Coordinates of C-alpha atoms in Angstrom, one line a residue:
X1 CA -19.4 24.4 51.0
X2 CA -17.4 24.0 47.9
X3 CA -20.0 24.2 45.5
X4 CA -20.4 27.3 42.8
X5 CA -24.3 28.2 43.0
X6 CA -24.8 31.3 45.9
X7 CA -25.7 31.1 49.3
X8 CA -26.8 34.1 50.0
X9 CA -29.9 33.8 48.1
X10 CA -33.3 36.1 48.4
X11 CA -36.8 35.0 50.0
X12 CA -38.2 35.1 46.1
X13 CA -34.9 32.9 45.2
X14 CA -35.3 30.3 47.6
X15 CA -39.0 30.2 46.7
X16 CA -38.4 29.5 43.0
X17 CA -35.3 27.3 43.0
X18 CA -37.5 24.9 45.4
X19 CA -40.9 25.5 43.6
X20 CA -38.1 23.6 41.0
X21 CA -37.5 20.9 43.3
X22 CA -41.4 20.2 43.6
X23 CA -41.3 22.4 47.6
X24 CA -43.8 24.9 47.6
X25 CA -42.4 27.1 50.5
X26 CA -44.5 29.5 52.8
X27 CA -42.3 32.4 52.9
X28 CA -43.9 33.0 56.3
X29 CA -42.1 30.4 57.2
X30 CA -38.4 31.6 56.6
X31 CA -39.7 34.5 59.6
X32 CA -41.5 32.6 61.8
X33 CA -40.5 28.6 61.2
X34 CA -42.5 25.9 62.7
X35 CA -41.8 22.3 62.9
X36 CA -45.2 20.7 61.2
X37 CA -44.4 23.4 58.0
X38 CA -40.5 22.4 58.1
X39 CA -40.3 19.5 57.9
X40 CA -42.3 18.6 54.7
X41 CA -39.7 20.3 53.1
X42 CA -37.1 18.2 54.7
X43 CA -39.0 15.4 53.8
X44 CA -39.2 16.3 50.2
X45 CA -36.0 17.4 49.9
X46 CA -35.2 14.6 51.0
X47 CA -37.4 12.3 48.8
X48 CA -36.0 14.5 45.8
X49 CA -32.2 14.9 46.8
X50 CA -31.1 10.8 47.6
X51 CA -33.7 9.0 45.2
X52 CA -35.6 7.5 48.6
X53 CA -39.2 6.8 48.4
X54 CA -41.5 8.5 51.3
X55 CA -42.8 4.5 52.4
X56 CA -38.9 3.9 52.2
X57 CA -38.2 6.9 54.6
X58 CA -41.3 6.3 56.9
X59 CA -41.0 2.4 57.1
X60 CA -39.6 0.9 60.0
X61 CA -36.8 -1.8 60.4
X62 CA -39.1 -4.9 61.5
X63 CA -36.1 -6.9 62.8
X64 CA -35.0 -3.8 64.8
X65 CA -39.2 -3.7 65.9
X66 CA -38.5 -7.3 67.4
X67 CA -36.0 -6.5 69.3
X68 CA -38.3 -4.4 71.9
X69 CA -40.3 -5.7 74.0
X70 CA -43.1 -3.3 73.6
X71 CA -42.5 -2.4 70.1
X72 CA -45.9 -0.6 69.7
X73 CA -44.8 2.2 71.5
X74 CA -42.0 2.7 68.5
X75 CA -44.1 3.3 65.9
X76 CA -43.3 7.0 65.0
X77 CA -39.8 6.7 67.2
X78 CA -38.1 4.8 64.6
X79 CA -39.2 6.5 61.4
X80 CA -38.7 9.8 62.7
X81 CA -34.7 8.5 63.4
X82 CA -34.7 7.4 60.2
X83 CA -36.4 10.1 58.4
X84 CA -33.7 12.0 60.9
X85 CA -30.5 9.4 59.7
X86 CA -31.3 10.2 55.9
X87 CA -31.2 14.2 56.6
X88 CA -28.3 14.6 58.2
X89 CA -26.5 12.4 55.9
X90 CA -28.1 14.9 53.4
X91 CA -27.1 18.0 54.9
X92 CA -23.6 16.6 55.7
X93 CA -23.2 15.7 51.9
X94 CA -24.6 19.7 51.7
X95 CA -22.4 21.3 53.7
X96 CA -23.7 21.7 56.8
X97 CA -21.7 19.6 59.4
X98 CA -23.7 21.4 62.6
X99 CA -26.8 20.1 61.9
X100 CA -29.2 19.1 64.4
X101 CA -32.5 18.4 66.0
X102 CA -33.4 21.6 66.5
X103 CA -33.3 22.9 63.0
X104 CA -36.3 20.2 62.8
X105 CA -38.5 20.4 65.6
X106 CA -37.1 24.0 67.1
X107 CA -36.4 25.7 63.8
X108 CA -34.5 28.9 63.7
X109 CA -35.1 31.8 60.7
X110 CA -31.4 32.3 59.6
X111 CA -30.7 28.5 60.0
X112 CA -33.4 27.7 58.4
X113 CA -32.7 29.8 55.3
X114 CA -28.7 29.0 55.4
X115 CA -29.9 25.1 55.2
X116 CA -32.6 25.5 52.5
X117 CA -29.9 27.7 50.6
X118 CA -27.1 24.9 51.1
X119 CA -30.1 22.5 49.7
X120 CA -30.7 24.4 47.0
X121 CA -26.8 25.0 46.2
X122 CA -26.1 21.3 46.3
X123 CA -29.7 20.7 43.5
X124 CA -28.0 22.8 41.8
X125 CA -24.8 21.5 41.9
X126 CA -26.1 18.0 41.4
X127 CA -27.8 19.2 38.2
X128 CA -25.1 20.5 36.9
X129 CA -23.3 17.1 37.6
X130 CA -26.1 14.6 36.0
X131 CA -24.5 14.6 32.4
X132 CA -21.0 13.8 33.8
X133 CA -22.2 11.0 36.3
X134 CA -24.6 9.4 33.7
X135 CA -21.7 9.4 31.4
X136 CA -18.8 8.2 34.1
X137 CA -21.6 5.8 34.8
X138 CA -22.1 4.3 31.2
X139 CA -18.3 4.1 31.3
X140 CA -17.8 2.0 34.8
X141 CA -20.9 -0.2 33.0
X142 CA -19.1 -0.3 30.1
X143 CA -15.5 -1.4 32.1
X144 CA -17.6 -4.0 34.0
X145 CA -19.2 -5.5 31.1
X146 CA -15.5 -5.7 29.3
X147 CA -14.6 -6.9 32.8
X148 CA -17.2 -9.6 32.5
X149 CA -16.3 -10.7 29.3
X150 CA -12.8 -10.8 30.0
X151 CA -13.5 -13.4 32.7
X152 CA -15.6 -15.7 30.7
X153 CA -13.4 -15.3 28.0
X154 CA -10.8 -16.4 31.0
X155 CA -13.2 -18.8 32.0
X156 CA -13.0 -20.1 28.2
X157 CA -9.6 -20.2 28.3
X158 CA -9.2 -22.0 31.4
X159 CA -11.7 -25.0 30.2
X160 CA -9.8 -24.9 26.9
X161 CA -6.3 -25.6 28.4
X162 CA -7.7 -28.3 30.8
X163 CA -9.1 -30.0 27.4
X164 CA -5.4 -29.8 25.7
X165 CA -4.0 -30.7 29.2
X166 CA -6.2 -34.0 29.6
X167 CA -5.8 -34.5 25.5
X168 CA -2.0 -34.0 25.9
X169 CA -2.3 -36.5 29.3
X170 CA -4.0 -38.8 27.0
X171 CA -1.5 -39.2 24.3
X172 CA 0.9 -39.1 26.5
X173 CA 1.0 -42.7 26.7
X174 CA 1.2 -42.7 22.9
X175 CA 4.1 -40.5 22.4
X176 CA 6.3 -42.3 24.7
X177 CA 6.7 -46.0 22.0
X178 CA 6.2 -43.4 19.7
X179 CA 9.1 -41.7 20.3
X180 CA 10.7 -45.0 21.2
X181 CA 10.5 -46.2 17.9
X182 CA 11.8 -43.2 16.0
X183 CA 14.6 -43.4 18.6
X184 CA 15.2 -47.2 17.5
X185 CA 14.4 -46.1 13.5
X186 CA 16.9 -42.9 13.5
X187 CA 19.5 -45.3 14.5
X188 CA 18.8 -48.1 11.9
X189 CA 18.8 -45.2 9.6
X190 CA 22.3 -43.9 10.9
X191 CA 24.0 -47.5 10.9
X192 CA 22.2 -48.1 7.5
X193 CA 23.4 -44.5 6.0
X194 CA 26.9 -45.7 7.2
X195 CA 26.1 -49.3 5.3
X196 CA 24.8 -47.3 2.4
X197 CA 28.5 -45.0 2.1
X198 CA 30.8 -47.9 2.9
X199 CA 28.3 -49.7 -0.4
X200 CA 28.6 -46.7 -2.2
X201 CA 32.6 -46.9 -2.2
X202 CA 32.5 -50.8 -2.9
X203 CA 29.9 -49.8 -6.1
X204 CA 32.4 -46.9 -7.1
X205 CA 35.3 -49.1 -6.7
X206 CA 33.2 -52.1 -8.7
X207 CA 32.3 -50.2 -11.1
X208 CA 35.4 -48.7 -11.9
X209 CA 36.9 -52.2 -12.1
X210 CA 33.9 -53.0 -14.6
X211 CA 34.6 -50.6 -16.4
X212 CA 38.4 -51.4 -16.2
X213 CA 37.6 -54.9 -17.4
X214 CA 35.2 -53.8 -19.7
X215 CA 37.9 -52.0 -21.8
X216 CA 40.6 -54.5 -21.7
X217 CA 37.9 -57.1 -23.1
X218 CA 37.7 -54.5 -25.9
X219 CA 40.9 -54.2 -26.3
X220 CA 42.0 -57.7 -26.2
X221 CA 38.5 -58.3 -28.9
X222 CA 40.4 -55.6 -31.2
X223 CA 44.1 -57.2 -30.6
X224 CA 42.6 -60.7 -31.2
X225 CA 40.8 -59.6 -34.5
X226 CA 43.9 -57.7 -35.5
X227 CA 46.1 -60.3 -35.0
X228 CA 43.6 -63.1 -37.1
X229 CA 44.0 -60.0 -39.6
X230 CA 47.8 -59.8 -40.0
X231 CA 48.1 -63.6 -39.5
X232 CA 46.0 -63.7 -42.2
X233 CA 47.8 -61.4 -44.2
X234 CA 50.9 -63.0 -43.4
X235 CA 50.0 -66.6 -44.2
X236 CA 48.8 -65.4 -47.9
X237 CA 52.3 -63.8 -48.2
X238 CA 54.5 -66.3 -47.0
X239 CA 54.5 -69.6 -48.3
X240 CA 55.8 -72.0 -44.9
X241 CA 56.5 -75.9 -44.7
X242 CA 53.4 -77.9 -43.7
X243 CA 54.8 -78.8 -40.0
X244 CA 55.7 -75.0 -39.4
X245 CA 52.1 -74.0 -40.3
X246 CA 51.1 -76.8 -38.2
X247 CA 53.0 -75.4 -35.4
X248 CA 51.8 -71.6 -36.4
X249 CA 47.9 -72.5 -36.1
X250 CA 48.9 -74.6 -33.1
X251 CA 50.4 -71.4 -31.4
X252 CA 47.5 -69.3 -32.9
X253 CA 44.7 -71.7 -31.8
X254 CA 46.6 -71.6 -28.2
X255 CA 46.6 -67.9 -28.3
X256 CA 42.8 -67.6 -29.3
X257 CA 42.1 -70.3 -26.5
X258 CA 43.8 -68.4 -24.2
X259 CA 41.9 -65.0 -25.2
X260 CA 38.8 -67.0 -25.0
X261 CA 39.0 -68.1 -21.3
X262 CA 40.5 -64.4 -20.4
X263 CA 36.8 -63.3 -21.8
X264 CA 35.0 -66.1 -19.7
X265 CA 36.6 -64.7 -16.5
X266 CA 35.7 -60.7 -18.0
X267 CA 32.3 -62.5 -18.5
X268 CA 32.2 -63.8 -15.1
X269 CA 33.1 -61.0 -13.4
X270 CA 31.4 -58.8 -15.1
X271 CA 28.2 -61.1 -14.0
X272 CA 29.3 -60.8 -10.6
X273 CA 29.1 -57.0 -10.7
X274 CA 25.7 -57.3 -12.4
X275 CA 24.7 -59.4 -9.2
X276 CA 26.2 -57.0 -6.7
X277 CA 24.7 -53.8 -8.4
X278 CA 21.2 -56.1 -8.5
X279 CA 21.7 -56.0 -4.5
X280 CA 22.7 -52.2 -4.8
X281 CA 19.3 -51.3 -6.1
X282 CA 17.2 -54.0 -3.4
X283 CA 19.2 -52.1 -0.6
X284 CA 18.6 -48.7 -2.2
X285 CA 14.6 -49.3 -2.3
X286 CA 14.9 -50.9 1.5
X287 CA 16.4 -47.8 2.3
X288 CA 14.1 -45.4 0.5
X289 CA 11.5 -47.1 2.6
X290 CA 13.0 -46.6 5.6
X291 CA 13.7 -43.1 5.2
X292 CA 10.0 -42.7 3.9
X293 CA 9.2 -44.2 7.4
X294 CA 11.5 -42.0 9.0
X295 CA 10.0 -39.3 7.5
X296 CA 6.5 -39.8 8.7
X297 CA 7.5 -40.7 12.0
X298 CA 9.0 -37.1 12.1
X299 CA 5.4 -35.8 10.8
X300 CA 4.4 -37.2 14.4
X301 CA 7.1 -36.1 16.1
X302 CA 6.1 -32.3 14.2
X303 CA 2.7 -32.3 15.1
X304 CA 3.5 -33.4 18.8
X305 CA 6.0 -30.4 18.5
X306 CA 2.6 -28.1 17.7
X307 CA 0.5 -29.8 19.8
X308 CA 2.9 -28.8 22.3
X309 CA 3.4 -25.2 21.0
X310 CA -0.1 -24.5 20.6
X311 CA -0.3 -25.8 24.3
X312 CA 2.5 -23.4 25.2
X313 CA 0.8 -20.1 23.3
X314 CA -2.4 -21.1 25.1
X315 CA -1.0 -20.8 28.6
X316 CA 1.3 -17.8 27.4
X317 CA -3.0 -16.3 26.3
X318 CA -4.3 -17.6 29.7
X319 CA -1.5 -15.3 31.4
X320 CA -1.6 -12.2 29.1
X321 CA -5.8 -12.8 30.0
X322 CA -5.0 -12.5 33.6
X323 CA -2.4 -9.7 33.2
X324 CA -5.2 -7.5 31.2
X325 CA -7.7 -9.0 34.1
X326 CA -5.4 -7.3 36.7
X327 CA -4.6 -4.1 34.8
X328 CA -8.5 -3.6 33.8
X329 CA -9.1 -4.3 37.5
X330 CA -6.2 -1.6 38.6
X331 CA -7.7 0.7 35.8
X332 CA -11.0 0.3 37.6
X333 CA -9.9 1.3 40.7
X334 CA -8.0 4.3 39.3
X335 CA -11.7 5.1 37.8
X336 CA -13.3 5.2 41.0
X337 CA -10.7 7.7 42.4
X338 CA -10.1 10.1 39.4
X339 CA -14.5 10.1 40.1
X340 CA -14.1 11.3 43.3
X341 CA -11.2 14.0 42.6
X342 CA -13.4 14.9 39.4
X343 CA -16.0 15.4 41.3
X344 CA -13.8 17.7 43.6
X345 CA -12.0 19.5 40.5
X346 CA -15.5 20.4 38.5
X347 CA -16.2 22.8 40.4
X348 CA -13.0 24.9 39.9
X349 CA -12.7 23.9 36.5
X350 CA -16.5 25.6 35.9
X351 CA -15.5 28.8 37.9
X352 CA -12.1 28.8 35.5
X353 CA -14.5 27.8 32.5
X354 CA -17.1 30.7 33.0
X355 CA -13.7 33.1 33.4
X356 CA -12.4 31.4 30.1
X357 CA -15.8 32.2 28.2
X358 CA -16.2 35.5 29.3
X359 CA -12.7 36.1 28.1
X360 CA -12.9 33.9 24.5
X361 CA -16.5 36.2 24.2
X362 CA -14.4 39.4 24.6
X363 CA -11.9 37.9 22.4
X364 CA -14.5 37.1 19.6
X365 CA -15.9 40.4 20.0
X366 CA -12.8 42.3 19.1
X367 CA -11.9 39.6 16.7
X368 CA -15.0 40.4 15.0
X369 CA -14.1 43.7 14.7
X370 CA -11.2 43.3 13.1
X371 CA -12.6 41.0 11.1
X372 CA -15.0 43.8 9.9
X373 CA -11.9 46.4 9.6
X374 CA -10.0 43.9 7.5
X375 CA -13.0 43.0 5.2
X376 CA -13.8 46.7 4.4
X377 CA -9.7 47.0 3.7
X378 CA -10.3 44.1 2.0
X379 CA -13.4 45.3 0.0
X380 CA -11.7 48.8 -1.0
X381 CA -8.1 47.1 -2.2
X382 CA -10.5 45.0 -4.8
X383 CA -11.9 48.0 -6.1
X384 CA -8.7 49.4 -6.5
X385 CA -7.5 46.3 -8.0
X386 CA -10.6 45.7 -10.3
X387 CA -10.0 49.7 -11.5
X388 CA -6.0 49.5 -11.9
X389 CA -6.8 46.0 -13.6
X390 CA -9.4 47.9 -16.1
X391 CA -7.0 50.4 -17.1
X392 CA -4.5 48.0 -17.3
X393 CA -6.9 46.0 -20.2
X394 CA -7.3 49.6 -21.7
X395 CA -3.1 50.1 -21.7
X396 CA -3.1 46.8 -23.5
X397 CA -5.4 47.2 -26.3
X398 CA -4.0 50.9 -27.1
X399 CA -0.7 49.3 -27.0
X400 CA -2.0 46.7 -29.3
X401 CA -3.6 49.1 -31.7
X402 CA -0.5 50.8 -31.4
X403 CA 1.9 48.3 -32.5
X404 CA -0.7 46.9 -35.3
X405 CA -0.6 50.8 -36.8
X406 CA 3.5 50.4 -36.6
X407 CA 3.4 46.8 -38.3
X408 CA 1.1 48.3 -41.3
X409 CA 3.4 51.7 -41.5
X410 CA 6.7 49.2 -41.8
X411 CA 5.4 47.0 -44.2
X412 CA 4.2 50.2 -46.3
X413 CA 7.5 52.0 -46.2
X414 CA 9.4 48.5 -47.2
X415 CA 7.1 48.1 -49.8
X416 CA 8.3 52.0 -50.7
X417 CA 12.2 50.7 -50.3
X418 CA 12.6 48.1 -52.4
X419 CA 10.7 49.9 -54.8
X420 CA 12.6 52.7 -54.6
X421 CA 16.1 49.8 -54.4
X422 CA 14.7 48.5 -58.1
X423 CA 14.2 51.9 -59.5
X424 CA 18.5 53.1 -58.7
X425 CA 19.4 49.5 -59.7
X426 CA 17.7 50.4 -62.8
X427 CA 19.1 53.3 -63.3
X428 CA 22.6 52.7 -62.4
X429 CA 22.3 50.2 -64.6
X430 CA 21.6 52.3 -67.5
X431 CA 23.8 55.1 -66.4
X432 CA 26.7 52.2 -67.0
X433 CA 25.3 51.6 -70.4
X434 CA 25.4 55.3 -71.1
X435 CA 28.8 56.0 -70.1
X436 CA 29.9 52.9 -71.7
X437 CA 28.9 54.0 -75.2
X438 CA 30.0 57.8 -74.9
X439 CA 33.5 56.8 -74.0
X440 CA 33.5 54.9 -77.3
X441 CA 32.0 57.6 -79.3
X442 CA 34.1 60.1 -77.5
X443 CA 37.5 58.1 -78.6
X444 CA 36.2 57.2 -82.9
X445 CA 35.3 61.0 -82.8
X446 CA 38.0 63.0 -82.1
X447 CA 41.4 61.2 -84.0
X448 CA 42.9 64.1 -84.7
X449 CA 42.4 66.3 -81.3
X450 CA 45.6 66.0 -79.0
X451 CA 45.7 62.5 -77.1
X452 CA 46.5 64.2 -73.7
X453 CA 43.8 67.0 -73.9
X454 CA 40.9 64.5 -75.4
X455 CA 41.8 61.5 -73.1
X456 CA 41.3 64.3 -69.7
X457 CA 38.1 65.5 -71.1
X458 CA 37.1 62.2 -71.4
X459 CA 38.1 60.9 -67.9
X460 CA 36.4 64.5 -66.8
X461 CA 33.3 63.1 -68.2
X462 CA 33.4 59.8 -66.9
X463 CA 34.2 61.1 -63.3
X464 CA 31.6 63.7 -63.7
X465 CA 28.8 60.8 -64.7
X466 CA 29.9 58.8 -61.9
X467 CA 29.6 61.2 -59.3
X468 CA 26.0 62.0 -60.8
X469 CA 25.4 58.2 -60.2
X470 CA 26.9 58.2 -56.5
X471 CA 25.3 61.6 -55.5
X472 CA 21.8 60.3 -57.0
X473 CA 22.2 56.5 -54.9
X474 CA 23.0 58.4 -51.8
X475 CA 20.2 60.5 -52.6
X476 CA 17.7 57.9 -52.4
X477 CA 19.8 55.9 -49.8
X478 CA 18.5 58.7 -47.5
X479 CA 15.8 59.5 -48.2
X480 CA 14.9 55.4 -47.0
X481 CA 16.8 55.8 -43.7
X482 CA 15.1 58.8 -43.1
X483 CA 11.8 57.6 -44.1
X484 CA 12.8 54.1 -41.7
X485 CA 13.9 56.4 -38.8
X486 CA 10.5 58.5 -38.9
X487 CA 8.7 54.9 -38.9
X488 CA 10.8 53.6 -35.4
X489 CA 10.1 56.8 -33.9
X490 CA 6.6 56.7 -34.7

């Protein structure tokens, strides 16, 4: 037996996994067996394992009943064969390939409790299995009904291209003088195009004559009028004999005559053009019909074209319908063997899935705890972050304070410096004055003292007051840097 529920099971297991089944087992009776107590439980298990009804299990086979000629005498043969049929299909299904007779009506303690424990295994199994049948089930039902509709939709398909068969069948017969007569039109219309070019040079060439003539009638109307001009002109100049004026209108009226029938046959012909163009335009208009007709003829000849395509696509549908038909019909048969390995591979795959779970459950539970080292790391390095961040802030505003103290001592001492910059511009200023007007009072003073000694006291005095002046600026001069360098450092 393949399946994953124990064999080996206790008196007080086998008693409650089949009080499950709706068996109420004697556990006398796994010591001491008999046949009237055993085979209930067959029965049941039976009635509860296959989905077989107990009048289903006990009810004979009356055309097998007639076959006997004293079929009275087989009323508790055949259902016990039956009841017999069903159970070792059962137990065969279980496991158990040695079952027999005996286990029924000559019961034996340890068979007894290896087939009640391979009953119980394969209940067990087949409870386990429910939710995957029911749901390979409502697949297959789900195939078939898709299977179904595929074939009435094949069905559909099938009446549908008779239809456009027997339609096509049925204008078969019109196609053909259809088809005829757009033969017999196309090659009106190609003789008549080859009418219409050979007419189109004959126009071209006419009316480049026309307008040939055209412009030697205007010519000759301007020559004429010209002439009647300058013969007019002439005749007032020249004064002639009577008979040579005679012959001069003669000759002129001979000339004009002669003009006038050259402008009849320009007339004439130009008529004659006029008629030919007339016949240009009929022809044009008999062809524009024509090619209208052409035109709708190829409309037919179109939608005979689509009737035909949409023929074509339907038979191209019918045969992708019966390709999906066979491959839904191959995918159904590969459905019904993957069930049967499935059912073979579940119980593997549950042995390797407990395994699995009891390993991912080990795995969670050291995850976990890691999880719980990690938060706590996490916990204390955001404590540390929110303190370090809180001295931070404190860094800041004593840095700020700092800074605003440094920004109010600056602007002080500048206030000081360019005080202090007035005050030796001032001063300077009147030190110059000064030592401007003691040099002149020095030099009106003292006439009659020697020039040489008077003029070096005098430059000894001016040096003297300007190294007062330059010792007092550097004075002051320091005493700002000094005052600037004791701001930076503070």
């Amino acid at each position: 037996m393949s399946f994953s529920f124990p064999t080996n099971l206790s008196t007080d297991e086998i008693q409650q996994c089949l009080a499950d089944l709706q068996i109420y087992l004697d556990v006398n009776q796994l010591t001491k067996p008999t046949y009237e107590a055993v085979r209930p439980y067959y029965e049941q298990a039976v009635i509860a394992l296959t989905g077989i009804s107990r009048e289903e299990l006990m009810q004979p086979r009356f055309s097998a009943l007639s076959v006997f000629e004293y079929p009275e005498l087989h009323d508790e043969s055949i259902p016990t064969t039956n009841f017999f049929r069903h159970l070792t299909k059962l137990m065969i299904i279980c496991g158990v390939r040695d079952f027999n007779l005996n286990d029924v009506f000559k019961p034996e303690p340890a068979r007894l409790r290896r087939n009640l424990c391979a009953l119980i295994n394969f209940a067990k199994f087949r409870d386990e299995k429910v939710a995957l049948v029911d749901e390979l089930e409502t697949g297959l039902a789900a195939k078939v009904a898709a299977e179904q509709a595929l074939m009435a939709e094949h069905e559909k398909n099938l009446a549908e291209l008779k239809r456009l068969q027997d339609m096509r069948a049925a204008r078969q017969g019109e196609v053909s003088p259809i088809e005829a007569e757009t033969a017999s039109v196309a090659a009106q219309v190609a003789q008549l195009n080859k009418v219409q070019a050979v007419l189109h040079n004959e126009i071209r060439v006419l009316k480049s004559q026309a307008n040939t003539l055209t412009d030697q009638a205007t010519e000759a109307k301007i020559s004429l009028s010209s002439l009647q001009t300058e013969a007019e002109q002439l005749q007032d100049q020249i004064v002639t004999s009577p008979e040579k004026q005679r012959m001069m209108i003669a000759e002129l009226v001979s000339a004009t005559e002669n003009q006038r029938t050259y402008y009849a046959s320009l007339c004439s012909a130009s008529n004659d053009h006029d008629r030919k163009l007339e016949f240009m335009a009929k022809f044009e208009r008999e062809l524009l019909r024509c090619i209208k007709l052409q035109e709708e003829l190829e409309g037919v000849v179109a939608r005979k074209k689509d009737v035909s395509a949409a023929a074509k696509d339907t038979r191209e549908a019918i045969a992708t319908e019966e390709r999906r038909y066979t491959e839904l019909a191959a995918s159904n048969v590969t459905a019904r063997r993957q069930l049967a390995s499935l059912q073979d591979k579940l119980s593997r795959i549950e042995q390797q899935g407990q395994l699995k779970v009891e390993a991912a459950a080990a795995l969670v539970e050291e995850q976990l705890k890691r999880r719980e080292a990690v938060e706590a790391e996490h916990a204390a390095g955001d404590a540390r972050a929110a303190e370090q961040e809180a001295q931070i802030r404190g860094w800041r505003e004593r840095a700020a304070e700092v800074i605003a103290q440094k920004d109010t001592r600056v602007r002080a001492v500048m206030d000081k410096y360019n005080i202090l910059r007035r005050a030796v511009a001032d001063y300077n200023r009147k030190l110059d004055v000064s030592v401007s007007g003691s040099g002149m009072k020095a030099a009106g003073g003292t006439a009659a003292m020697d020039a040489t000694g008077g003029g070096a006291e005098s430059a000894g005095a001016a040096t003297d007051l300007s190294q007062g002046r330059d010792t007092d600026t550097l004075r002051v001069a320091a005493g700002a840097a000094l005052s600037l360098q004791g701001l930076n450092l503070g």
